[in-house]
Amino acid sequence: MLRVKLLVYCLLFCFLSYAQEYEYNYSFFSNSSMAGSHYFSRTANSGSSGIKNSNGKLPVSETILHTPGNALQLQYRNAADGKWQAAIYHAEIRGMDHFKKASFLSFWIFIASANTSLQDLPAVQLMRQDSSLTSAYTITAGKANEWQRVIIPTTSIKGFKPDEPWTIIAIVFAGQKSTDNREHTIYIDDIAFLSTDHAGPVSELPVIATTTGYAMHIDITWAKITDKNIRWVKIYRSADGKDYRAVGVQQPYINRYADYTGETGKKYFYKISFVDGNYEETNLSLPVAAATRSMTDDDLLTMVQEASFRYYWEAAESNSGLARENISGRQNMIAAGASGFGIMALIAGTERKFITRQESVARFVNIVNFLDKAETFHGMYPHFIDGLTGKVETFFGNKDNGADIVETSFLLQGLLAARQYFSGNDPQEKLIREKITTIWKKAEWSWFRITPDSKFLYWHWSPDQGWVIHHNLIGWNETMITYLLAIASPTHSVPARLYYSGWANQDSTGQKYRAAWGQTKEGSMYTNGNTYFGIKLDVGVSDGGPLFFTHYSYMGYDPHFITDRYTNYFINNQHIAKINHSYCVQNPNKFKGYGDSAWGLTASDGPDTYYADEPVVWQDHGKITPTGAISSFPYTPAESMKALKNYYFNYGKWLWGEYGFKDAFDLTNNWCSEIYMGLNQAPMAVMIENYRTGLIWKLFMQIPDIRNGLKKLEKEK
Ligand code: CA
């Protein structure tokens, strides 16, 4: 009987924890991240029928729009001898995989051409996952020169299940019967499946809490929103305090808006309102004023650090205080490695007084209490943790349902730096240190050799499938820290010789591994020795690989103090950063925007998926990642500062946001990521701090266990 009860409780509990993950509206369009054209659209036409496009993408309007900043423009011609169509795709965003019930499809239309009657309007169809189309819906909103809403109940869509909105991948507008062969122009905005639940009205009052001016943008904040009927916060700006214009909308789960005005030394007034799920808007808040101001290079560094820091401070997973994988994404899923990076960003933010030491201590008490109780496997954390339960979350599939010793290394790098930073004698700081020591001591590094005579450490272990992933750690890549921490462990260490037999392995296992992912034999011996762009590379596969290799292990570990048989890792990292910069200046693939002040190929969100770019033609897809250049500040201060200024002053309108720089952009494809990644924001805050003061490096390198580990490694040289 007890067993039955426990099972029922577990099922209920598991269901509840699942159900609490934030559900998004399944949306097709509210704004294009870039002006000019919308990346997630595709046009086609035949005969004399046509639809205006830019390389097959729909143009966007920044003047006629329903929600700021833009709307889709459909300028078309219906002729007897052909057809046209425009598909607007749902942009899949990492971790945005829980959706509200789709009660109806809703969009807004603005008919701008006077000669356009109902029969001249396009038909609407929904595209399924197999690219088949539903039957056509006719638009019956025919008034010119005003925004009208179109609603299609999902009950009318044959075979559609309201709780599976993702079975529809695009909304298609297509020319129909009319063959007047004249030009028509309509605008479309805010296409989404919406739910009748939590639609309206709004009970909270909009109030601006703070405004802060920076060089080219103003940050506006308001209290965290609890009213579930709020779909958007709408931001209004005025230059004179009289005429207000809506300049943006913000999601209800972010209580901040970065308004990039593009002008320095100018005063602005702001008001906000709340918009509900029926698009009804509340009254506007009282106005608040702020001004942009000129900033020195030092001010700019602080600005980038503070914005990146906020990702881990005000946008952290709410229960644990740890870092989310990406924003927007799963809201209660913690990423272990990103949390370690975030912990170091929190330390830098505390030292820079973005928060008080008391606030910081309270957060760290919460963090260490959570981690102390969270599920571990032989003392190692999983890659992803459910922030509500502390249990493993299998975001990367069922094989990855146990230990991840690389993610745990990144987490411990942060925790050990924190143990050093919180050196006070009060009970809270003592508790932080004690719990971190417990976490550090329970990590069973030696167990991850599989056998006592193994040359390698293995990345994962599953409680029910054992070594099923069986990925041995071989450098050069981001995993040096795992060998260094395993050697440094006071309780479950591995022999220092594993650094050479595993990480820097030179037998056929290591050679094959490196040649496979590098697609070249250069660097397949761990050592390289070639010169690229006039720069010598001692260690590294291909010409050094993505830049995150030079960041992840060296946010705590100061690479100045890591010299093995082959190189010094500050010098080697610096050379890899310079090769990356030189490659982007040369730009052999001729991608738009690359150059002296736009460089840094590394792992990031891409137009279609997350991948690592490298400075070689076959691994360079046109995507620049701000963290690449900016987290390289200690290695390439001049080149990194040029990139920072270019990204902020020239691209800030679309690249700068609430948590600093968006993850990546691709000017060739006129695309910019809409997300921030936990692995990419903190390295900017931390490596800028290491460049400016060496704070995290100094803290980490004071740790006796870390020093002992490096001494042991020195003896193997
Ligand atoms: Ca819009």
XYZ file of C-alpha atoms and ligand atoms in Angstrom:
718
model
C 0.000 0.000 0.000
C 2.807 2.350 0.883
C 4.486 1.566 -2.433
C 1.309 2.370 -4.328
C 0.960 5.664 -2.503
C 4.567 6.563 -3.220
C 4.097 5.764 -6.883
C 0.972 7.925 -7.101
C 2.790 10.718 -5.288
C 5.721 10.436 -7.667
C 3.517 10.535 -10.740
C 1.694 13.570 -9.408
C 4.922 15.251 -8.394
C 6.636 14.522 -11.695
C 3.620 15.832 -13.565
C 3.568 18.986 -11.477
C 7.242 19.672 -11.958
C 6.837 19.181 -15.690
C 3.740 21.334 -15.861
C 5.458 24.192 -14.106
C 7.896 24.756 -16.983
C 6.859 28.050 -18.571
C 4.545 27.724 -21.562
C 5.061 30.135 -24.452
C 2.611 31.228 -27.098
C 3.480 29.395 -30.303
C 4.297 32.359 -32.533
C 5.157 32.822 -36.191
C 5.898 36.524 -36.213
C 5.856 39.576 -34.023
C 9.028 41.342 -35.158
C 11.934 40.583 -37.438
C 15.189 40.851 -35.473
C 16.679 42.639 -38.482
C 15.450 45.494 -40.678
C 15.176 44.988 -44.430
C 13.876 41.441 -44.628
C 12.656 38.638 -42.410
C 14.951 35.618 -42.279
C 12.224 33.111 -41.369
C 10.152 33.688 -44.505
C 10.217 32.370 -48.050
C 8.520 33.658 -51.172
C 7.810 31.943 -54.488
C 6.032 32.982 -57.658
C 5.299 31.920 -61.230
C 4.207 33.622 -64.454
C 3.274 37.282 -64.168
C 2.139 36.899 -60.563
C 4.682 38.179 -58.116
C 5.538 39.061 -54.533
C 8.182 41.596 -53.594
C 11.137 39.933 -51.894
C 14.781 40.247 -51.041
C 16.592 37.020 -51.954
C 13.350 35.118 -51.387
C 12.643 36.785 -48.025
C 9.720 39.092 -47.251
C 10.538 42.783 -46.741
C 9.747 44.316 -43.351
C 8.309 47.774 -42.699
C 9.430 49.939 -39.795
C 6.798 52.614 -40.457
C 3.542 50.681 -40.805
C 3.455 48.170 -37.970
C 1.176 46.755 -35.301
C 3.820 46.032 -32.673
C 7.062 47.962 -32.816
C 9.672 47.581 -34.300
C 8.280 46.177 -37.614
C 5.698 44.285 -39.665
C 5.845 42.115 -42.776
C 5.173 43.807 -46.087
C 3.321 41.838 -48.778
C 3.458 43.735 -52.054
C 2.051 41.459 -54.723
C 0.418 41.090 -58.099
C -2.226 38.489 -59.010
C -2.139 37.501 -62.692
C -4.005 34.843 -64.648
C -0.858 33.089 -65.815
C 0.754 32.387 -62.466
C 0.704 32.249 -58.691
C 2.609 33.642 -55.727
C 2.980 32.620 -52.126
C 4.787 33.732 -48.984
C 5.461 31.365 -46.079
C 6.273 32.705 -42.611
C 7.985 30.039 -40.498
C 7.919 29.466 -36.775
C 11.530 30.114 -35.652
C 12.545 27.218 -33.435
C 14.349 28.511 -30.379
C 16.433 26.256 -28.144
C 14.403 25.269 -25.085
C 11.247 27.066 -26.187
C 9.517 23.722 -26.337
C 6.580 24.053 -23.951
C 3.612 25.846 -25.478
C 0.208 27.084 -24.426
C -2.877 25.458 -25.866
C -3.620 26.918 -29.318
C -7.251 28.056 -29.192
C -7.047 30.144 -32.347
C -4.680 31.519 -34.926
C -4.528 35.291 -34.756
C -2.865 37.886 -36.952
C -3.233 41.551 -37.840
C -3.616 42.957 -41.341
C -3.271 46.503 -42.719
C -4.499 47.070 -46.278
C -2.465 49.959 -47.650
C -3.452 50.005 -51.320
C -6.734 51.784 -52.162
C -7.606 49.449 -55.033
C -7.570 46.301 -52.880
C -10.925 44.588 -52.392
C -11.576 41.406 -50.412
C -11.129 39.200 -53.467
C -7.658 40.694 -54.032
C -6.484 39.573 -50.588
C -4.433 36.424 -50.283
C -5.796 33.171 -48.899
C -4.298 31.798 -45.673
C -3.093 28.218 -45.289
C -1.196 26.410 -42.544
C 1.823 24.288 -43.392
C 2.215 20.983 -41.539
C 5.523 19.335 -40.600
C 5.459 17.274 -43.813
C 5.095 20.545 -45.816
C 1.490 19.727 -46.791
C -0.982 22.606 -46.570
C -4.368 22.821 -44.889
C -7.386 24.026 -46.802
C -7.476 27.765 -47.457
C -9.062 30.407 -45.217
C -10.448 33.606 -46.672
C -9.694 36.959 -45.065
C -12.908 38.919 -44.495
C -11.384 42.078 -42.990
C -11.500 44.546 -45.854
C -11.116 48.065 -44.440
C -8.219 50.075 -45.818
C -5.618 52.005 -43.814
C -6.238 50.531 -40.387
C -5.030 47.497 -38.488
C -7.676 44.760 -38.310
C -7.460 41.494 -36.488
C -8.080 38.135 -38.168
C -8.948 35.117 -36.028
C -9.148 31.518 -37.219
C -10.444 29.099 -34.536
C -8.250 26.022 -34.429
C -11.379 23.823 -34.284
C -11.783 24.635 -37.981
C -8.333 23.194 -38.822
C -8.814 19.579 -39.870
C -6.798 17.109 -37.785
C -5.175 19.834 -35.631
C -4.670 19.158 -31.921
C -4.721 22.394 -29.867
C -2.072 21.115 -27.444
C 0.330 20.311 -30.299
C 0.757 23.672 -32.027
C 4.253 22.666 -33.228
C 2.662 20.376 -35.834
C 2.199 23.576 -37.853
C 5.524 24.966 -39.071
C 4.454 27.940 -41.199
C 1.622 30.243 -42.149
C 1.259 30.664 -45.884
C -0.295 33.611 -47.714
C -1.090 32.886 -51.356
C -2.623 34.743 -54.274
C -6.087 33.506 -55.124
C -8.787 34.010 -57.754
C -8.410 37.703 -58.533
C -6.370 38.294 -61.682
C -6.406 42.081 -61.924
C -2.645 42.160 -62.529
C -2.362 45.301 -60.377
C -0.063 45.935 -57.473
C -1.507 45.484 -53.968
C 0.218 46.205 -50.668
C -0.769 44.811 -47.315
C 1.087 44.532 -44.007
C 0.878 41.559 -41.657
C 1.959 41.516 -37.999
C 1.688 39.427 -34.827
C 0.918 36.003 -36.245
C 0.522 33.488 -33.407
C -1.535 30.702 -31.999
C -3.098 32.139 -28.863
C -4.930 30.600 -25.958
C -8.284 31.637 -24.522
C -6.750 30.960 -21.079
C -5.222 33.968 -19.362
C -6.267 36.301 -22.182
C -7.468 39.314 -20.195
C -8.159 41.724 -18.674
C -5.071 42.990 -16.825
C -5.281 43.906 -13.136
C -1.725 45.156 -12.526
C -0.846 48.804 -13.043
C 2.127 49.696 -15.238
C 4.789 51.586 -13.259
C 8.356 52.330 -14.366
C 10.741 51.518 -11.510
C 14.104 52.749 -12.837
C 15.677 54.316 -15.903
C 19.422 54.324 -16.566
C 21.205 56.040 -19.415
C 24.225 54.599 -21.236
C 26.090 55.761 -24.349
C 23.432 54.889 -26.917
C 20.649 53.241 -24.947
C 18.387 53.655 -21.963
C 17.441 50.783 -19.660
C 13.908 50.886 -18.266
C 12.771 48.484 -15.529
C 9.489 47.683 -13.817
C 8.455 45.325 -11.023
C 8.375 41.608 -11.895
C 5.015 40.787 -13.468
C 2.736 38.220 -11.844
C -0.495 38.845 -13.802
C -0.764 35.932 -16.253
C -3.079 37.893 -18.542
C -0.234 40.209 -19.592
C 1.050 39.269 -23.036
C 3.390 42.190 -23.559
C 4.780 45.267 -21.928
C 4.688 48.104 -24.443
C 7.338 50.831 -24.226
C 6.712 54.418 -25.338
C 9.396 57.047 -25.838
C 9.207 60.802 -26.263
C 11.935 63.336 -27.008
C 9.910 66.316 -25.740
C 7.694 64.831 -23.028
C 4.569 65.435 -25.140
C 4.521 63.202 -28.202
C 5.034 59.567 -27.285
C 5.695 56.829 -29.812
C 5.680 53.084 -29.101
C 9.237 51.866 -29.615
C 9.114 48.276 -28.431
C 7.349 45.421 -26.712
C 8.845 43.196 -24.046
C 7.905 39.675 -22.975
C 6.138 39.541 -19.592
C 8.862 37.388 -17.989
C 11.562 40.052 -18.531
C 11.124 43.168 -16.379
C 13.593 45.318 -18.261
C 13.804 46.908 -21.691
C 16.962 48.189 -23.370
C 15.919 51.013 -25.688
C 18.693 51.642 -28.173
C 18.160 55.216 -29.379
C 21.452 55.526 -31.232
C 22.180 59.015 -29.877
C 24.514 60.101 -27.084
C 23.848 63.045 -24.759
C 20.088 63.161 -25.323
C 17.196 63.239 -22.864
C 14.162 60.986 -23.322
C 10.858 60.436 -21.571
C 9.282 57.007 -21.185
C 5.909 55.478 -20.379
C 4.856 51.843 -20.426
C 1.577 49.974 -20.720
C 0.486 46.345 -20.431
C -1.163 44.536 -23.333
C -3.335 41.485 -22.652
C -3.970 38.335 -24.684
C -6.846 40.044 -26.510
C -4.533 42.944 -27.452
C -6.410 45.279 -25.082
C -4.049 47.858 -23.616
C -4.026 49.398 -20.131
C -3.579 53.105 -19.487
C -0.016 54.355 -19.767
C 2.209 54.708 -16.711
C 3.418 58.038 -15.407
C 6.386 59.375 -17.389
C 10.010 58.998 -16.300
C 12.998 60.735 -17.887
C 16.592 59.664 -18.515
C 19.475 60.753 -20.740
C 22.167 58.984 -22.712
C 25.717 60.064 -21.863
C 29.195 59.828 -23.285
C 31.188 56.911 -21.920
C 34.901 56.205 -21.713
C 36.396 52.883 -22.796
C 36.429 51.900 -19.131
C 32.742 52.797 -18.795
C 31.957 50.665 -21.846
C 33.733 47.660 -20.335
C 31.721 48.079 -17.130
C 28.501 48.421 -19.152
C 29.126 45.143 -21.011
C 30.095 43.392 -17.781
C 26.991 44.607 -15.948
C 24.602 43.647 -18.726
C 26.136 40.152 -19.024
C 26.130 39.808 -15.234
C 22.365 40.453 -15.181
C 21.757 37.202 -17.039
C 22.944 35.344 -13.911
C 21.544 37.783 -11.386
C 18.081 38.980 -12.292
C 17.289 36.353 -14.946
C 18.545 33.316 -13.013
C 16.425 30.220 -12.509
C 14.055 31.411 -9.799
C 14.314 28.573 -7.267
C 18.043 27.768 -7.325
C 19.522 31.130 -8.324
C 21.647 29.281 -10.908
C 21.938 29.880 -14.652
C 19.496 28.926 -17.347
C 20.697 27.389 -20.609
C 19.461 30.303 -22.713
C 17.007 33.194 -22.579
C 14.345 32.891 -23.854
C 14.265 29.131 -23.329
C 13.299 26.725 -20.593
C 12.777 28.864 -17.519
C 13.344 26.262 -14.787
C 16.160 24.282 -16.371
C 19.649 24.896 -14.958
C 22.770 24.389 -17.064
C 25.617 23.262 -14.756
C 28.568 24.666 -16.727
C 26.889 27.981 -17.499
C 26.091 28.220 -13.774
C 29.787 27.893 -12.926
C 30.587 30.681 -15.381
C 27.707 32.704 -13.953
C 29.029 32.274 -10.430
C 32.282 33.941 -11.526
C 30.248 36.727 -13.184
C 28.371 37.191 -9.892
C 31.698 37.542 -8.068
C 32.901 40.151 -10.582
C 29.531 41.923 -10.260
C 29.786 41.937 -6.477
C 33.290 43.394 -6.581
C 32.108 46.054 -9.072
C 29.169 46.824 -6.755
C 26.432 45.991 -9.255
C 24.917 44.372 -6.163
C 25.770 44.634 -2.467
C 27.887 42.009 -0.767
C 24.859 41.107 1.386
C 22.729 40.500 -1.691
C 25.515 38.401 -3.159
C 25.972 36.365 0.029
C 22.230 35.664 0.185
C 22.282 34.420 -3.413
C 25.295 32.180 -2.791
C 23.731 30.692 0.338
C 20.739 29.775 -1.820
C 22.987 28.371 -4.560
C 25.117 26.159 -2.297
C 22.091 24.883 -0.361
C 20.449 23.930 -3.634
C 23.564 22.243 -5.055
C 24.230 20.420 -1.785
C 20.850 18.678 -2.108
C 20.743 18.341 -5.922
C 21.150 14.954 -7.570
C 24.739 13.883 -8.315
C 26.260 10.731 -9.784
C 29.509 9.669 -8.132
C 29.667 13.256 -6.922
C 29.226 14.742 -10.390
C 26.347 16.913 -11.551
C 24.429 16.312 -14.751
C 24.594 18.753 -17.649
C 21.036 19.965 -16.991
C 19.212 20.125 -13.656
C 15.533 20.762 -13.001
C 15.586 23.923 -10.888
C 12.384 22.923 -9.120
C 13.384 19.409 -8.028
C 17.205 19.313 -8.236
C 16.931 16.192 -10.413
C 18.641 15.527 -13.744
C 16.797 16.938 -16.759
C 17.446 14.990 -19.968
C 17.503 17.906 -22.396
C 20.080 16.160 -24.627
C 18.267 12.824 -24.703
C 17.928 9.792 -22.472
C 21.553 8.631 -22.734
C 22.671 11.869 -21.079
C 20.790 11.195 -17.837
C 23.669 11.087 -15.371
C 27.082 12.589 -14.662
C 28.767 15.140 -16.906
C 32.276 15.712 -15.577
C 33.069 18.571 -17.970
C 29.998 20.571 -16.962
C 30.806 19.740 -13.333
C 34.353 21.071 -13.892
C 32.990 24.394 -15.131
C 30.637 24.515 -12.153
C 33.426 23.717 -9.685
C 35.705 26.314 -11.270
C 33.133 28.926 -10.261
C 32.381 27.432 -6.864
C 36.054 27.216 -5.880
C 36.575 30.854 -6.876
C 33.522 31.730 -4.737
C 34.902 29.787 -1.761
C 38.014 31.943 -1.996
C 36.044 35.178 -2.437
C 33.669 34.727 0.512
C 36.350 34.763 3.174
C 34.315 36.495 5.892
C 33.870 35.073 9.390
C 30.091 35.447 9.636
C 28.011 32.244 9.645
C 26.687 32.765 6.109
C 30.076 33.128 4.441
C 31.321 30.172 6.504
C 28.370 28.117 5.300
C 29.159 29.027 1.679
C 32.745 27.824 2.111
C 31.801 24.633 3.948
C 29.178 23.563 1.434
C 31.517 24.228 -1.491
C 34.195 22.135 0.212
C 31.655 19.312 0.620
C 30.725 19.547 -3.091
C 34.407 19.647 -4.148
C 35.325 16.681 -1.961
C 32.507 14.429 -3.118
C 33.443 14.603 -6.836
C 34.824 11.129 -7.656
C 37.172 12.023 -10.513
C 39.110 8.757 -10.322
C 35.940 6.727 -10.882
C 35.546 8.335 -14.320
C 38.576 6.465 -15.650
C 36.279 3.398 -15.939
C 39.231 1.108 -15.117
C 42.120 1.835 -12.711
C 44.713 1.566 -15.510
C 42.832 3.710 -18.070
C 44.732 6.496 -19.814
C 41.674 8.735 -20.055
C 38.849 10.397 -18.204
C 35.378 9.747 -19.630
C 32.862 12.554 -20.076
C 29.549 10.947 -19.043
C 28.111 8.198 -16.909
C 24.489 7.077 -16.825
C 22.978 5.389 -13.741
C 21.026 2.899 -15.873
C 23.160 2.707 -19.048
C 26.662 3.030 -17.591
C 29.301 4.231 -20.051
C 26.918 4.222 -23.026
C 28.194 7.561 -24.408
C 31.827 6.456 -23.852
C 33.441 9.744 -24.858
C 37.052 9.932 -23.666
C 38.432 13.400 -23.038
C 41.205 14.271 -25.485
C 42.584 17.797 -26.080
C 43.018 20.323 -27.566
C 39.569 21.636 -26.712
C 37.609 23.080 -23.777
C 38.205 20.153 -21.390
C 41.710 20.852 -20.029
C 40.123 22.007 -16.789
C 38.654 18.554 -16.184
C 42.121 16.949 -16.113
C 43.523 19.791 -14.019
C 40.747 19.548 -11.414
C 40.902 15.733 -11.381
C 44.637 15.961 -10.619
C 44.009 18.681 -7.999
C 41.234 16.868 -6.117
C 42.024 16.430 -2.399
C 39.858 13.289 -2.168
C 39.474 11.411 -5.482
C 42.419 12.550 -7.585
C 43.844 10.919 -10.686
C 47.617 10.644 -11.288
C 49.126 13.722 -12.964
C 50.433 11.499 -15.768
C 46.824 11.284 -17.068
C 47.292 14.820 -18.383
C 49.815 13.438 -20.884
C 48.292 10.003 -21.454
C 44.726 11.350 -21.810
C 44.342 15.053 -22.529
C 47.579 15.346 -24.550
C 47.482 11.713 -25.759
C 49.787 11.122 -28.729
C 49.065 7.508 -29.609
C 46.712 6.389 -32.366
C 43.590 7.016 -30.234
C 44.400 10.700 -29.823
C 45.587 11.117 -33.399
C 42.435 9.583 -34.881
C 40.167 11.549 -32.578
C 41.721 14.889 -33.490
C 41.983 14.149 -37.218
C 38.284 13.187 -37.245
C 36.928 16.414 -35.822
C 39.560 18.714 -37.286
C 39.277 17.149 -40.764
C 43.052 17.590 -40.980
C 46.174 16.009 -39.534
C 47.450 19.404 -38.407
C 47.541 19.256 -34.640
C 46.538 15.605 -34.530
C 49.539 14.880 -32.264
C 48.193 17.498 -29.797
C 51.171 19.621 -30.739
C 50.856 21.521 -34.006
C 53.957 23.593 -34.850
C 52.589 25.209 -38.005
C 52.305 28.921 -38.672
C 48.951 30.439 -39.606
C 48.684 34.027 -40.842
C 52.274 34.440 -39.673
C 51.396 33.254 -36.157
C 52.978 30.126 -34.696
C 50.628 27.587 -33.132
C 52.300 25.265 -30.612
C 49.188 23.320 -29.611
C 45.821 22.982 -31.307
C 43.888 20.987 -33.866
C 43.580 22.511 -37.329
C 44.495 26.197 -36.816
C 43.335 26.322 -33.210
C 39.590 25.741 -33.347
C 36.737 27.809 -31.936
C 37.580 30.518 -29.401
C 35.658 28.977 -26.514
C 38.596 26.558 -26.169
C 40.615 29.558 -24.946
C 37.927 30.743 -22.509
C 36.088 27.957 -20.662
C 39.085 26.431 -18.831
C 40.782 29.766 -18.202
C 38.205 31.882 -16.427
C 39.551 30.660 -13.069
C 42.799 28.984 -14.102
C 45.215 31.744 -15.080
C 46.838 30.429 -18.265
C 49.993 32.453 -17.545
C 50.737 29.768 -14.933
C 50.005 26.719 -17.080
C 53.066 25.564 -18.980
C 53.366 21.940 -20.025
C 55.948 20.101 -22.150
C 54.697 21.883 -25.260
C 53.708 25.468 -24.602
C 52.532 28.148 -22.223
C 48.771 28.466 -22.458
C 48.501 32.224 -22.205
C 50.764 32.529 -25.240
C 49.042 29.676 -27.052
C 45.556 31.104 -26.335
C 46.707 34.519 -27.452
C 47.955 33.024 -30.709
C 44.662 31.217 -31.273
C 42.782 34.498 -30.733
C 45.109 36.304 -33.153
C 44.704 33.559 -35.774
C 40.920 33.877 -35.417
C 41.154 37.655 -35.838
C 43.492 37.380 -38.853
C 41.234 34.809 -40.485
C 38.218 37.134 -40.161
C 40.224 40.049 -41.575
C 41.233 37.911 -44.559
C 37.679 36.490 -44.779
C 38.273 33.819 -47.435
C 34.546 32.986 -47.680
C 33.760 36.679 -48.332
C 31.048 36.870 -45.709
C 29.414 40.225 -45.099
C 30.636 42.236 -42.124
C 33.798 40.288 -41.260
C 36.880 42.367 -40.517
C 39.211 43.955 -38.024
C 36.288 44.992 -35.787
C 33.920 42.041 -36.426
C 35.615 38.771 -35.682
C 35.446 35.828 -33.307
C 34.379 32.420 -34.594
C 33.180 30.157 -31.811
C 30.179 28.139 -30.632
C 26.823 29.908 -30.653
C 23.220 29.936 -31.747
C 22.890 29.905 -35.546
C 20.044 30.668 -37.965
C 19.064 27.004 -37.904
C 20.841 25.435 -34.926
C 23.678 25.813 -32.388
C 27.114 25.041 -33.789
C 30.788 25.885 -33.412
C 32.409 28.023 -36.104
C 36.159 27.839 -36.629
C 38.632 29.911 -38.625
C 38.774 27.459 -41.533
C 36.650 27.751 -44.682
C 34.698 24.531 -44.110
C 33.767 25.419 -40.531
C 32.992 29.087 -41.136
C 29.338 29.687 -41.997
C 29.112 33.477 -41.885
C 28.177 33.783 -38.222
C 30.001 36.164 -35.867
C 29.633 35.579 -32.124
C 30.227 38.625 -29.882
C 31.568 36.540 -26.991
C 34.375 35.318 -29.287
C 36.202 38.632 -29.505
C 34.979 40.134 -26.222
C 35.905 37.186 -23.987
C 39.370 37.322 -25.575
C 40.149 40.710 -23.967
C 43.084 39.320 -21.924
C 44.691 37.987 -25.129
C 43.832 40.695 -27.675
C 42.798 43.906 -25.857
C 43.056 46.237 -28.873
C 41.241 43.941 -31.302
C 38.624 43.052 -28.682
C 37.894 46.723 -27.912
C 37.466 47.490 -31.614
C 34.930 44.669 -31.861
C 33.081 45.784 -28.723
C 32.736 49.331 -30.049
C 31.659 48.192 -33.506
C 29.038 45.823 -32.071
C 27.634 48.425 -29.695
C 27.868 51.657 -31.664
C 27.153 50.335 -35.174
C 25.062 47.220 -34.585
C 23.535 48.009 -31.194
C 20.038 48.644 -32.535
C 19.559 44.916 -33.107
C 22.570 43.344 -31.375
C 22.329 44.967 -27.929
C 19.692 43.945 -25.416
C 18.796 43.525 -21.767
C 21.637 41.064 -21.024
C 24.263 42.616 -23.270
C 25.069 41.376 -26.748
C 22.702 38.850 -28.335
C 24.320 35.504 -28.995
C 25.347 35.795 -32.663
C 24.622 37.416 -36.024
C 25.011 36.666 -39.705
C 24.961 39.734 -41.948
C 25.214 37.670 -45.144
C 21.820 36.168 -44.288
C 20.516 39.317 -42.530
C 19.943 37.316 -39.355
C 20.548 38.027 -35.668
C 19.954 35.607 -32.825
C 17.096 36.527 -30.509
C 18.593 34.676 -27.558
C 21.340 34.978 -24.972
C 23.279 31.846 -24.032
C 24.399 30.960 -20.514
C 27.744 29.703 -21.824
C 28.441 32.907 -23.746
C 27.375 35.880 -21.580
C 29.421 35.175 -18.423
C 32.765 34.680 -20.181
C 32.464 38.308 -21.357
C 31.948 39.626 -17.797
C 34.630 37.357 -16.305
C 37.346 37.654 -18.948
C 36.925 41.452 -19.078
C 37.409 41.389 -15.287
C 40.506 39.211 -15.641
C 41.796 41.660 -18.234
C 41.079 44.684 -16.017
C 42.072 43.462 -12.539
C 42.847 39.724 -12.715
C 40.255 39.266 -9.941
C 38.975 35.776 -10.742
C 42.398 34.502 -11.798
C 43.948 35.758 -8.537
C 41.222 34.222 -6.380
C 41.382 30.880 -8.122
C 45.150 30.612 -8.217
C 45.341 31.213 -4.421
C 43.538 27.919 -3.765
C 45.997 25.437 -2.182
C 44.443 22.380 -3.919
C 44.759 24.100 -7.296
C 48.395 25.019 -6.640
C 49.171 21.478 -5.490
C 47.595 20.071 -8.650
C 49.763 22.251 -10.857
C 52.866 21.278 -8.847
C 52.076 17.604 -9.464
C 51.712 18.338 -13.172
C 55.030 20.215 -13.171
C 56.778 17.042 -11.959
C 55.545 15.144 -15.028
C 57.101 17.622 -17.457
Ca 5.579 43.821 -35.144
